[in-house]
Amino acid sequence: MRLSGLLVIGLAILAACVTAPAPEAPVTWVMRHLDTPEGVRDPDLVAQGQRRATLLATWFARDVPRAIYVSDFRRSRQTAAPLAARLGLTPIVYDPADTPGLIARVRAGPLPALIVGHSNTVPEIVAGLGGTRPAPLVHQDFGDVWRVGPEGATQRLRIEP
């Protein structure tokens, strides 16, 4: 009986020493809207963009977004729509001319978040989140996704059709 009492005390002490692993710091995903025709003010996604948007819906293996931010352009909303539907989220519309406001809103949570931007806003958004600023984007740059993690760790990934 004395041995079992010591065993229980020993196990209790051991359990108190075990710590749960620290959760990973949340990340933010940033991407440009998907494939569109060139030179049109507010186009719909072309077939290739629609295929990539469908792939985006199942693309996140980890750090799955808990919030999705889109500009109020069709191409941005259409890029996020399949993922938002799958996750049961309503995309939050932001003003692409107000990057500081967007960054503050995203940082307030919930995280992880996905921001769908534009060729002229993605580099500034990534940098505003503390990540490594991407090179300027050209029209053909579709399908790249930047993962901005703790302390600005930046990774560029790609959605392939």
XYZ file of N, CA and C in Angstrom:
483
model
N 0.824 -1.177 0.000
C 0.000 0.000 0.000
C 0.874 1.249 0.000
N 1.935 1.205 0.788
C 2.836 2.346 0.822
C 3.492 2.559 -0.540
N 3.847 1.473 -1.233
C 4.450 1.559 -2.557
C 3.480 2.160 -3.566
N 2.226 1.760 -3.489
C 1.252 2.316 -4.425
C 1.019 3.805 -4.151
N 1.062 4.219 -2.906
C 0.924 5.636 -2.569
C 2.072 6.445 -3.125
N 3.298 5.894 -3.002
C 4.464 6.575 -3.559
C 4.383 6.639 -5.083
N 3.863 5.577 -5.667
C 3.711 5.539 -7.118
C 2.736 6.619 -7.580
N 1.624 6.779 -6.888
C 0.631 7.794 -7.242
C 1.247 9.189 -7.106
N 1.980 9.427 -6.020
C 2.618 10.729 -5.816
C 3.650 10.989 -6.913
N 4.424 9.968 -7.244
C 5.440 10.101 -8.292
C 4.818 10.423 -9.640
N 3.713 9.751 -9.954
C 3.034 10.021 -11.215
C 2.441 11.428 -11.236
N 1.936 11.879 -10.106
C 1.383 13.232 -10.040
C 2.477 14.270 -10.255
N 3.634 14.040 -9.651
C 4.756 14.966 -9.839
C 5.205 14.957 -11.295
N 5.305 13.785 -11.885
C 5.708 13.658 -13.279
C 4.709 14.357 -14.200
N 3.436 14.195 -13.942
C 2.406 14.842 -14.762
C 2.502 16.356 -14.657
N 2.838 16.870 -13.485
C 2.967 18.311 -13.303
C 4.155 18.862 -14.077
N 5.157 18.042 -14.321
C 6.355 18.475 -15.037
C 6.167 18.457 -16.552
N 5.222 17.705 -17.019
C 4.985 17.605 -18.458
C 4.246 18.855 -18.917
N 4.761 19.484 -19.951
C 4.102 20.675 -20.482
C 3.589 20.381 -21.874
N 2.494 20.990 -22.188
C 1.945 20.836 -23.531
C 2.804 21.642 -24.493
N 2.969 21.151 -25.714
C 3.740 21.932 -26.676
C 3.065 23.270 -26.936
N 3.881 24.287 -27.099
C 3.344 25.616 -27.358
C 2.674 25.618 -28.729
N 1.500 26.225 -28.820
C 0.850 26.284 -30.129
C 1.655 27.172 -31.072
N 1.610 26.832 -32.351
C 2.307 27.653 -33.341
C 1.647 29.021 -33.413
N 2.466 30.040 -33.611
C 1.918 31.383 -33.777
C 1.121 31.412 -35.080
N 0.009 32.115 -35.085
C -0.835 32.152 -36.284
C -0.121 32.785 -37.479
N -0.531 32.375 -38.627
C 0.031 32.905 -39.870
C -1.050 33.642 -40.648
N -0.596 34.405 -41.619
C -1.511 35.061 -42.545
C -1.105 34.658 -43.958
N -2.073 34.298 -44.748
C -1.867 33.941 -46.143
C -2.242 35.144 -46.994
N -1.439 35.424 -48.012
C -1.720 36.544 -48.914
C -1.599 36.027 -50.344
N -2.565 36.361 -51.167
C -2.499 35.957 -52.560
C -3.148 37.016 -53.432
N -2.765 37.026 -54.684
C -3.444 37.842 -55.670
C -4.658 37.051 -56.135
N -5.702 37.748 -56.552
C -6.847 37.061 -57.153
C -6.326 36.142 -58.259
N -7.134 35.200 -58.654
C -6.695 34.234 -59.659
C -6.960 34.739 -61.082
N -6.670 33.901 -62.064
C -6.563 34.252 -63.481
C -7.745 35.035 -64.050
N -7.412 36.152 -64.705
C -8.390 37.017 -65.353
C -7.852 37.451 -66.711
N -8.729 37.931 -67.583
C -8.241 38.492 -68.847
C -7.555 39.831 -68.567
N -6.653 40.202 -69.427
C -5.916 41.457 -69.248
C -6.725 42.636 -69.786
N -6.623 43.777 -69.098
C -7.194 45.015 -69.608
C -8.668 45.233 -69.351
N -9.284 44.448 -68.484
C -10.702 44.611 -68.177
C -10.809 45.116 -66.738
N -11.638 46.104 -66.489
C -11.713 46.760 -65.171
C -12.133 45.817 -64.049
N -13.224 45.099 -64.199
C -13.713 44.219 -63.129
C -14.167 42.891 -63.728
N -13.220 42.104 -64.236
C -13.593 40.873 -64.939
C -13.929 39.726 -63.995
N -14.635 38.761 -64.557
C -14.815 37.472 -63.892
C -13.540 36.673 -64.089
N -13.351 35.648 -63.265
C -12.232 34.731 -63.478
C -12.439 33.976 -64.780
N -11.350 33.727 -65.503
C -11.420 32.870 -66.684
C -11.461 31.415 -66.204
N -11.632 30.474 -67.126
C -11.752 29.055 -66.761
C -10.568 28.583 -65.915
N -9.350 28.980 -66.279
C -8.158 28.592 -65.510
C -8.249 29.130 -64.076
N -8.708 30.360 -63.907
C -8.869 30.943 -62.579
C -9.933 30.221 -61.770
N -11.005 29.833 -62.427
C -12.055 29.070 -61.738
C -11.529 27.723 -61.258
N -10.699 27.064 -62.097
C -10.099 25.780 -61.688
C -9.207 25.976 -60.465
N -8.382 27.024 -60.495
C -7.501 27.279 -59.340
C -8.311 27.616 -58.091
N -9.401 28.368 -58.243
C -10.240 28.706 -57.091
C -10.828 27.432 -56.476
N -11.215 26.491 -57.321
C -11.716 25.208 -56.825
C -10.617 24.467 -56.078
N -9.389 24.510 -56.603
C -8.257 23.873 -55.913
C -7.946 24.564 -54.585
N -8.071 25.884 -54.558
C -7.821 26.637 -53.327
C -8.714 26.151 -52.196
N -9.913 25.731 -52.522
C -10.873 25.287 -51.510
C -10.362 24.106 -50.701
N -9.471 23.309 -51.268
C -8.928 22.144 -50.551
C -7.417 22.227 -50.401
N -6.838 23.362 -50.681
C -5.385 23.540 -50.730
C -4.728 23.596 -49.360
N -5.402 24.099 -48.353
C -4.800 24.327 -47.040
C -4.747 23.042 -46.222
N -3.529 22.516 -46.032
C -3.350 21.325 -45.215
C -3.143 21.711 -43.747
N -2.587 22.891 -43.528
C -2.386 23.391 -42.160
C -2.641 24.890 -42.174
N -2.784 25.446 -41.006
C -3.058 26.878 -40.885
C -4.264 27.280 -41.733
N -5.324 26.512 -41.620
C -6.545 26.761 -42.391
C -7.141 28.105 -41.957
N -7.462 28.964 -42.912
C -7.984 30.285 -42.563
C -9.254 30.223 -41.712
N -9.307 31.121 -40.744
C -10.512 31.319 -39.933
C -11.213 32.604 -40.346
N -10.547 33.383 -41.203
C -11.129 34.608 -41.754
C -10.584 34.783 -43.170
N -11.405 35.321 -44.046
C -11.008 35.574 -45.432
C -11.348 37.025 -45.749
N -10.357 37.752 -46.278
C -10.522 39.157 -46.642
C -10.428 39.290 -48.153
N -11.385 39.988 -48.744
C -11.421 40.197 -50.192
C -11.715 41.660 -50.482
N -11.198 42.145 -51.616
C -11.603 43.469 -52.074
C -12.974 43.319 -52.732
N -13.616 44.429 -52.997
C -14.960 44.368 -53.572
C -14.912 44.359 -55.104
N -14.107 43.446 -55.637
C -14.042 43.218 -57.083
C -14.454 41.771 -57.321
N -15.124 41.538 -58.444
C -15.604 40.177 -58.751
C -14.486 39.158 -58.687
N -13.339 39.464 -59.285
C -12.241 38.495 -59.349
C -11.746 38.103 -57.964
N -11.739 39.024 -57.041
C -11.306 38.747 -55.670
C -12.350 37.886 -54.944
N -13.614 38.274 -55.060
C -14.683 37.499 -54.418
C -14.781 36.098 -55.014
N -14.640 35.972 -56.350
C -14.725 34.659 -56.999
C -13.544 33.767 -56.631
N -12.382 34.357 -56.403
C -11.215 33.573 -55.985
C -11.477 32.904 -54.650
N -12.063 33.640 -53.716
C -12.273 33.136 -52.357
C -13.556 32.322 -52.185
N -14.510 32.439 -53.097
C -15.840 31.857 -52.901
C -15.848 30.354 -52.606
N -15.147 29.497 -53.376
C -15.205 28.063 -53.057
C -14.623 27.740 -51.674
N -13.533 28.395 -51.301
C -12.940 28.160 -49.976
C -13.886 28.645 -48.885
N -14.433 29.833 -49.043
C -15.358 30.372 -48.043
C -16.564 29.448 -47.864
N -17.100 28.942 -48.964
C -18.241 28.025 -48.888
C -17.858 26.754 -48.145
N -16.698 26.204 -48.465
C -16.249 24.968 -47.810
C -16.058 25.158 -46.313
N -15.525 26.322 -45.923
C -15.238 26.581 -44.513
C -16.413 27.209 -43.769
N -17.471 27.563 -44.485
C -18.617 28.198 -43.853
C -18.315 29.616 -43.380
N -17.452 30.324 -44.112
C -17.065 31.687 -43.748
C -17.684 32.698 -44.703
N -17.954 33.862 -44.198
C -18.388 34.979 -45.033
C -17.173 35.876 -45.231
N -16.706 36.051 -46.466
C -15.544 36.916 -46.685
C -15.806 38.347 -46.211
N -14.771 38.941 -45.672
C -14.820 40.309 -45.163
C -14.272 41.219 -46.255
N -15.059 42.197 -46.682
C -14.647 43.103 -47.752
C -13.782 44.215 -47.150
N -12.648 44.476 -47.795
C -11.750 45.540 -47.352
C -11.491 46.503 -48.505
N -10.986 47.671 -48.163
C -10.647 48.695 -49.151
C -9.186 48.489 -49.562
N -8.913 48.123 -50.836
C -7.530 47.862 -51.241
C -6.645 49.110 -51.200
N -7.230 50.285 -51.053
C -6.436 51.512 -50.941
C -6.009 51.785 -49.503
N -6.467 50.969 -48.550
C -6.156 51.183 -47.133
C -5.424 49.975 -46.550
N -4.186 49.786 -46.977
C -3.402 48.644 -46.477
C -3.192 48.719 -44.966
N -2.835 49.869 -44.376
C -2.673 49.893 -42.916
C -3.950 49.480 -42.173
N -5.109 49.925 -42.651
C -6.366 49.530 -42.025
C -6.612 48.036 -42.139
N -6.309 47.470 -43.310
C -6.451 46.026 -43.508
C -5.544 45.261 -42.561
N -4.280 45.666 -42.474
C -3.313 44.973 -41.607
C -3.797 45.001 -40.160
N -4.260 46.153 -39.688
C -4.749 46.262 -38.305
C -5.942 45.336 -38.082
N -6.836 45.298 -39.042
C -8.033 44.451 -38.925
C -7.657 42.969 -38.893
N -6.726 42.576 -39.767
C -6.295 41.173 -39.813
C -5.609 40.783 -38.509
N -4.729 41.637 -38.018
C -4.003 41.329 -36.775
C -4.931 41.200 -35.577
N -6.076 41.871 -35.619
C -7.044 41.786 -34.526
C -7.724 40.413 -34.483
N -7.574 39.637 -35.560
C -8.081 38.276 -35.582
C -9.487 38.181 -36.136
N -9.935 36.967 -36.325
C -9.255 35.724 -35.978
C -8.169 35.350 -36.990
N -7.214 34.590 -36.513
C -6.120 34.087 -37.337
C -6.129 32.575 -37.278
N -5.595 31.917 -38.257
C -5.011 32.365 -39.511
C -6.057 33.039 -40.405
N -5.551 33.887 -41.290
C -6.418 34.597 -42.226
C -5.857 34.484 -43.632
N -6.735 34.618 -44.610
C -6.355 34.690 -46.018
C -6.777 36.050 -46.533
N -5.840 36.753 -47.188
C -6.141 38.031 -47.836
C -5.997 37.823 -49.332
N -7.046 38.132 -50.076
C -7.003 38.068 -51.532
C -6.847 39.502 -52.032
N -5.688 39.774 -52.627
C -5.384 41.122 -53.087
C -5.226 41.202 -54.588
N -4.426 42.167 -55.002
C -4.235 42.476 -56.418
C -2.745 42.641 -56.694
N -2.380 42.661 -57.975
C -0.958 42.750 -58.326
C -0.302 43.983 -57.714
N -1.040 45.065 -57.578
C -0.457 46.290 -57.029
C -0.578 46.397 -55.512
N -1.233 45.436 -54.846
C -1.371 45.503 -53.390
C -0.670 44.380 -52.644
N -0.503 43.219 -53.267
C 0.082 42.071 -52.572
C 1.462 42.376 -51.985
N 2.407 42.968 -52.749
C 3.719 43.232 -52.138
C 3.634 44.106 -50.887
N 2.791 45.144 -50.920
C 2.643 46.032 -49.767
C 1.986 45.310 -48.588
N 1.020 44.448 -48.861
C 0.344 43.706 -47.787
C 1.332 42.754 -47.112
N 2.086 42.001 -47.902
C 3.072 41.066 -47.327
C 4.071 41.831 -46.469
N 4.592 42.937 -46.991
C 5.554 43.743 -46.232
C 4.904 44.334 -44.979
N 3.660 44.775 -45.084
C 2.959 45.339 -43.937
C 2.739 44.337 -42.824
N 2.665 43.071 -43.179
C 2.528 42.006 -42.185
C 3.879 41.619 -41.576
N 4.952 42.267 -42.055
C 6.284 41.964 -41.535
C 7.035 40.958 -42.368
N 6.470 40.538 -43.499
C 7.111 39.553 -44.361
C 8.075 40.197 -45.335
N 8.758 39.348 -46.093
C 9.678 39.807 -47.120
C 8.868 40.246 -48.339
N 9.045 41.506 -48.723
C 8.268 42.072 -49.836
C 8.547 41.307 -51.126
N 7.485 40.787 -51.773
C 7.669 40.140 -53.076
C 8.059 41.165 -54.143
N 8.673 40.678 -55.198
C 8.965 41.524 -56.354
C 7.636 41.985 -56.950
N 7.648 43.087 -57.695
C 6.401 43.537 -58.337
C 5.788 42.416 -59.181
N 4.467 42.341 -59.155
C 3.753 41.312 -59.906
C 3.333 41.860 -61.263
N 3.364 40.982 -62.259
C 2.899 41.331 -63.596
C 1.588 40.586 -63.853
N 0.934 40.907 -64.956
C -0.382 40.323 -65.209
C -0.380 38.793 -65.140
N 0.638 38.148 -65.657
C 0.649 36.683 -65.730
C 0.924 36.004 -64.390
N 1.192 36.751 -63.350
C 1.497 36.165 -62.038
C 0.225 35.765 -61.303
N -0.258 34.576 -61.595
C -1.441 34.041 -60.927
C -1.064 32.747 -60.213
N -1.666 32.509 -59.067
C -1.506 31.230 -58.373
C -0.482 31.221 -57.259
N 0.249 32.320 -57.041
C 1.218 32.360 -55.953
C 0.522 32.748 -54.657
N 0.951 32.112 -53.567
C 0.398 32.384 -52.244
C 1.574 32.564 -51.294
N 1.553 33.652 -50.531
C 2.607 33.918 -49.566
C 2.093 33.573 -48.176
N 2.893 32.809 -47.446
C 2.596 32.461 -46.050
C 3.501 33.330 -45.190
N 2.906 34.249 -44.440
C 3.671 35.125 -43.563
C 3.466 34.618 -42.145
N 4.547 34.100 -41.574
C 4.474 33.503 -40.254
C 5.080 34.373 -39.177
N 5.338 33.755 -38.049
C 5.904 34.482 -36.914
C 7.203 35.188 -37.299
N 7.361 36.367 -36.769
C 8.563 37.172 -36.980
C 8.859 37.407 -38.467
N 7.815 37.405 -39.289
C 7.966 37.738 -40.700
C 8.476 36.627 -41.593
N 8.609 35.416 -41.060
C 9.061 34.301 -41.899
C 8.115 34.190 -43.093
N 8.671 34.298 -44.292
C 7.846 34.354 -45.500
C 8.172 33.182 -46.410
N 7.132 32.545 -46.875
C 7.288 31.413 -47.783
C 6.349 31.650 -48.965
N 6.867 31.448 -50.175
C 6.045 31.595 -51.385
C 5.689 30.206 -51.886
N 4.402 29.956 -52.007
C 3.897 28.669 -52.465
C 3.073 28.905 -53.727
N 2.575 27.834 -54.320
C 1.870 27.986 -55.596
C 0.696 27.013 -55.692
N -0.392 27.500 -56.255
C -1.564 26.666 -56.563
C -1.447 26.289 -58.029
N -1.223 25.031 -58.290
C -1.078 24.539 -59.660
C -2.376 23.900 -60.112
N -2.836 24.243 -61.310
C -4.076 23.635 -61.819
C -3.874 22.198 -62.273
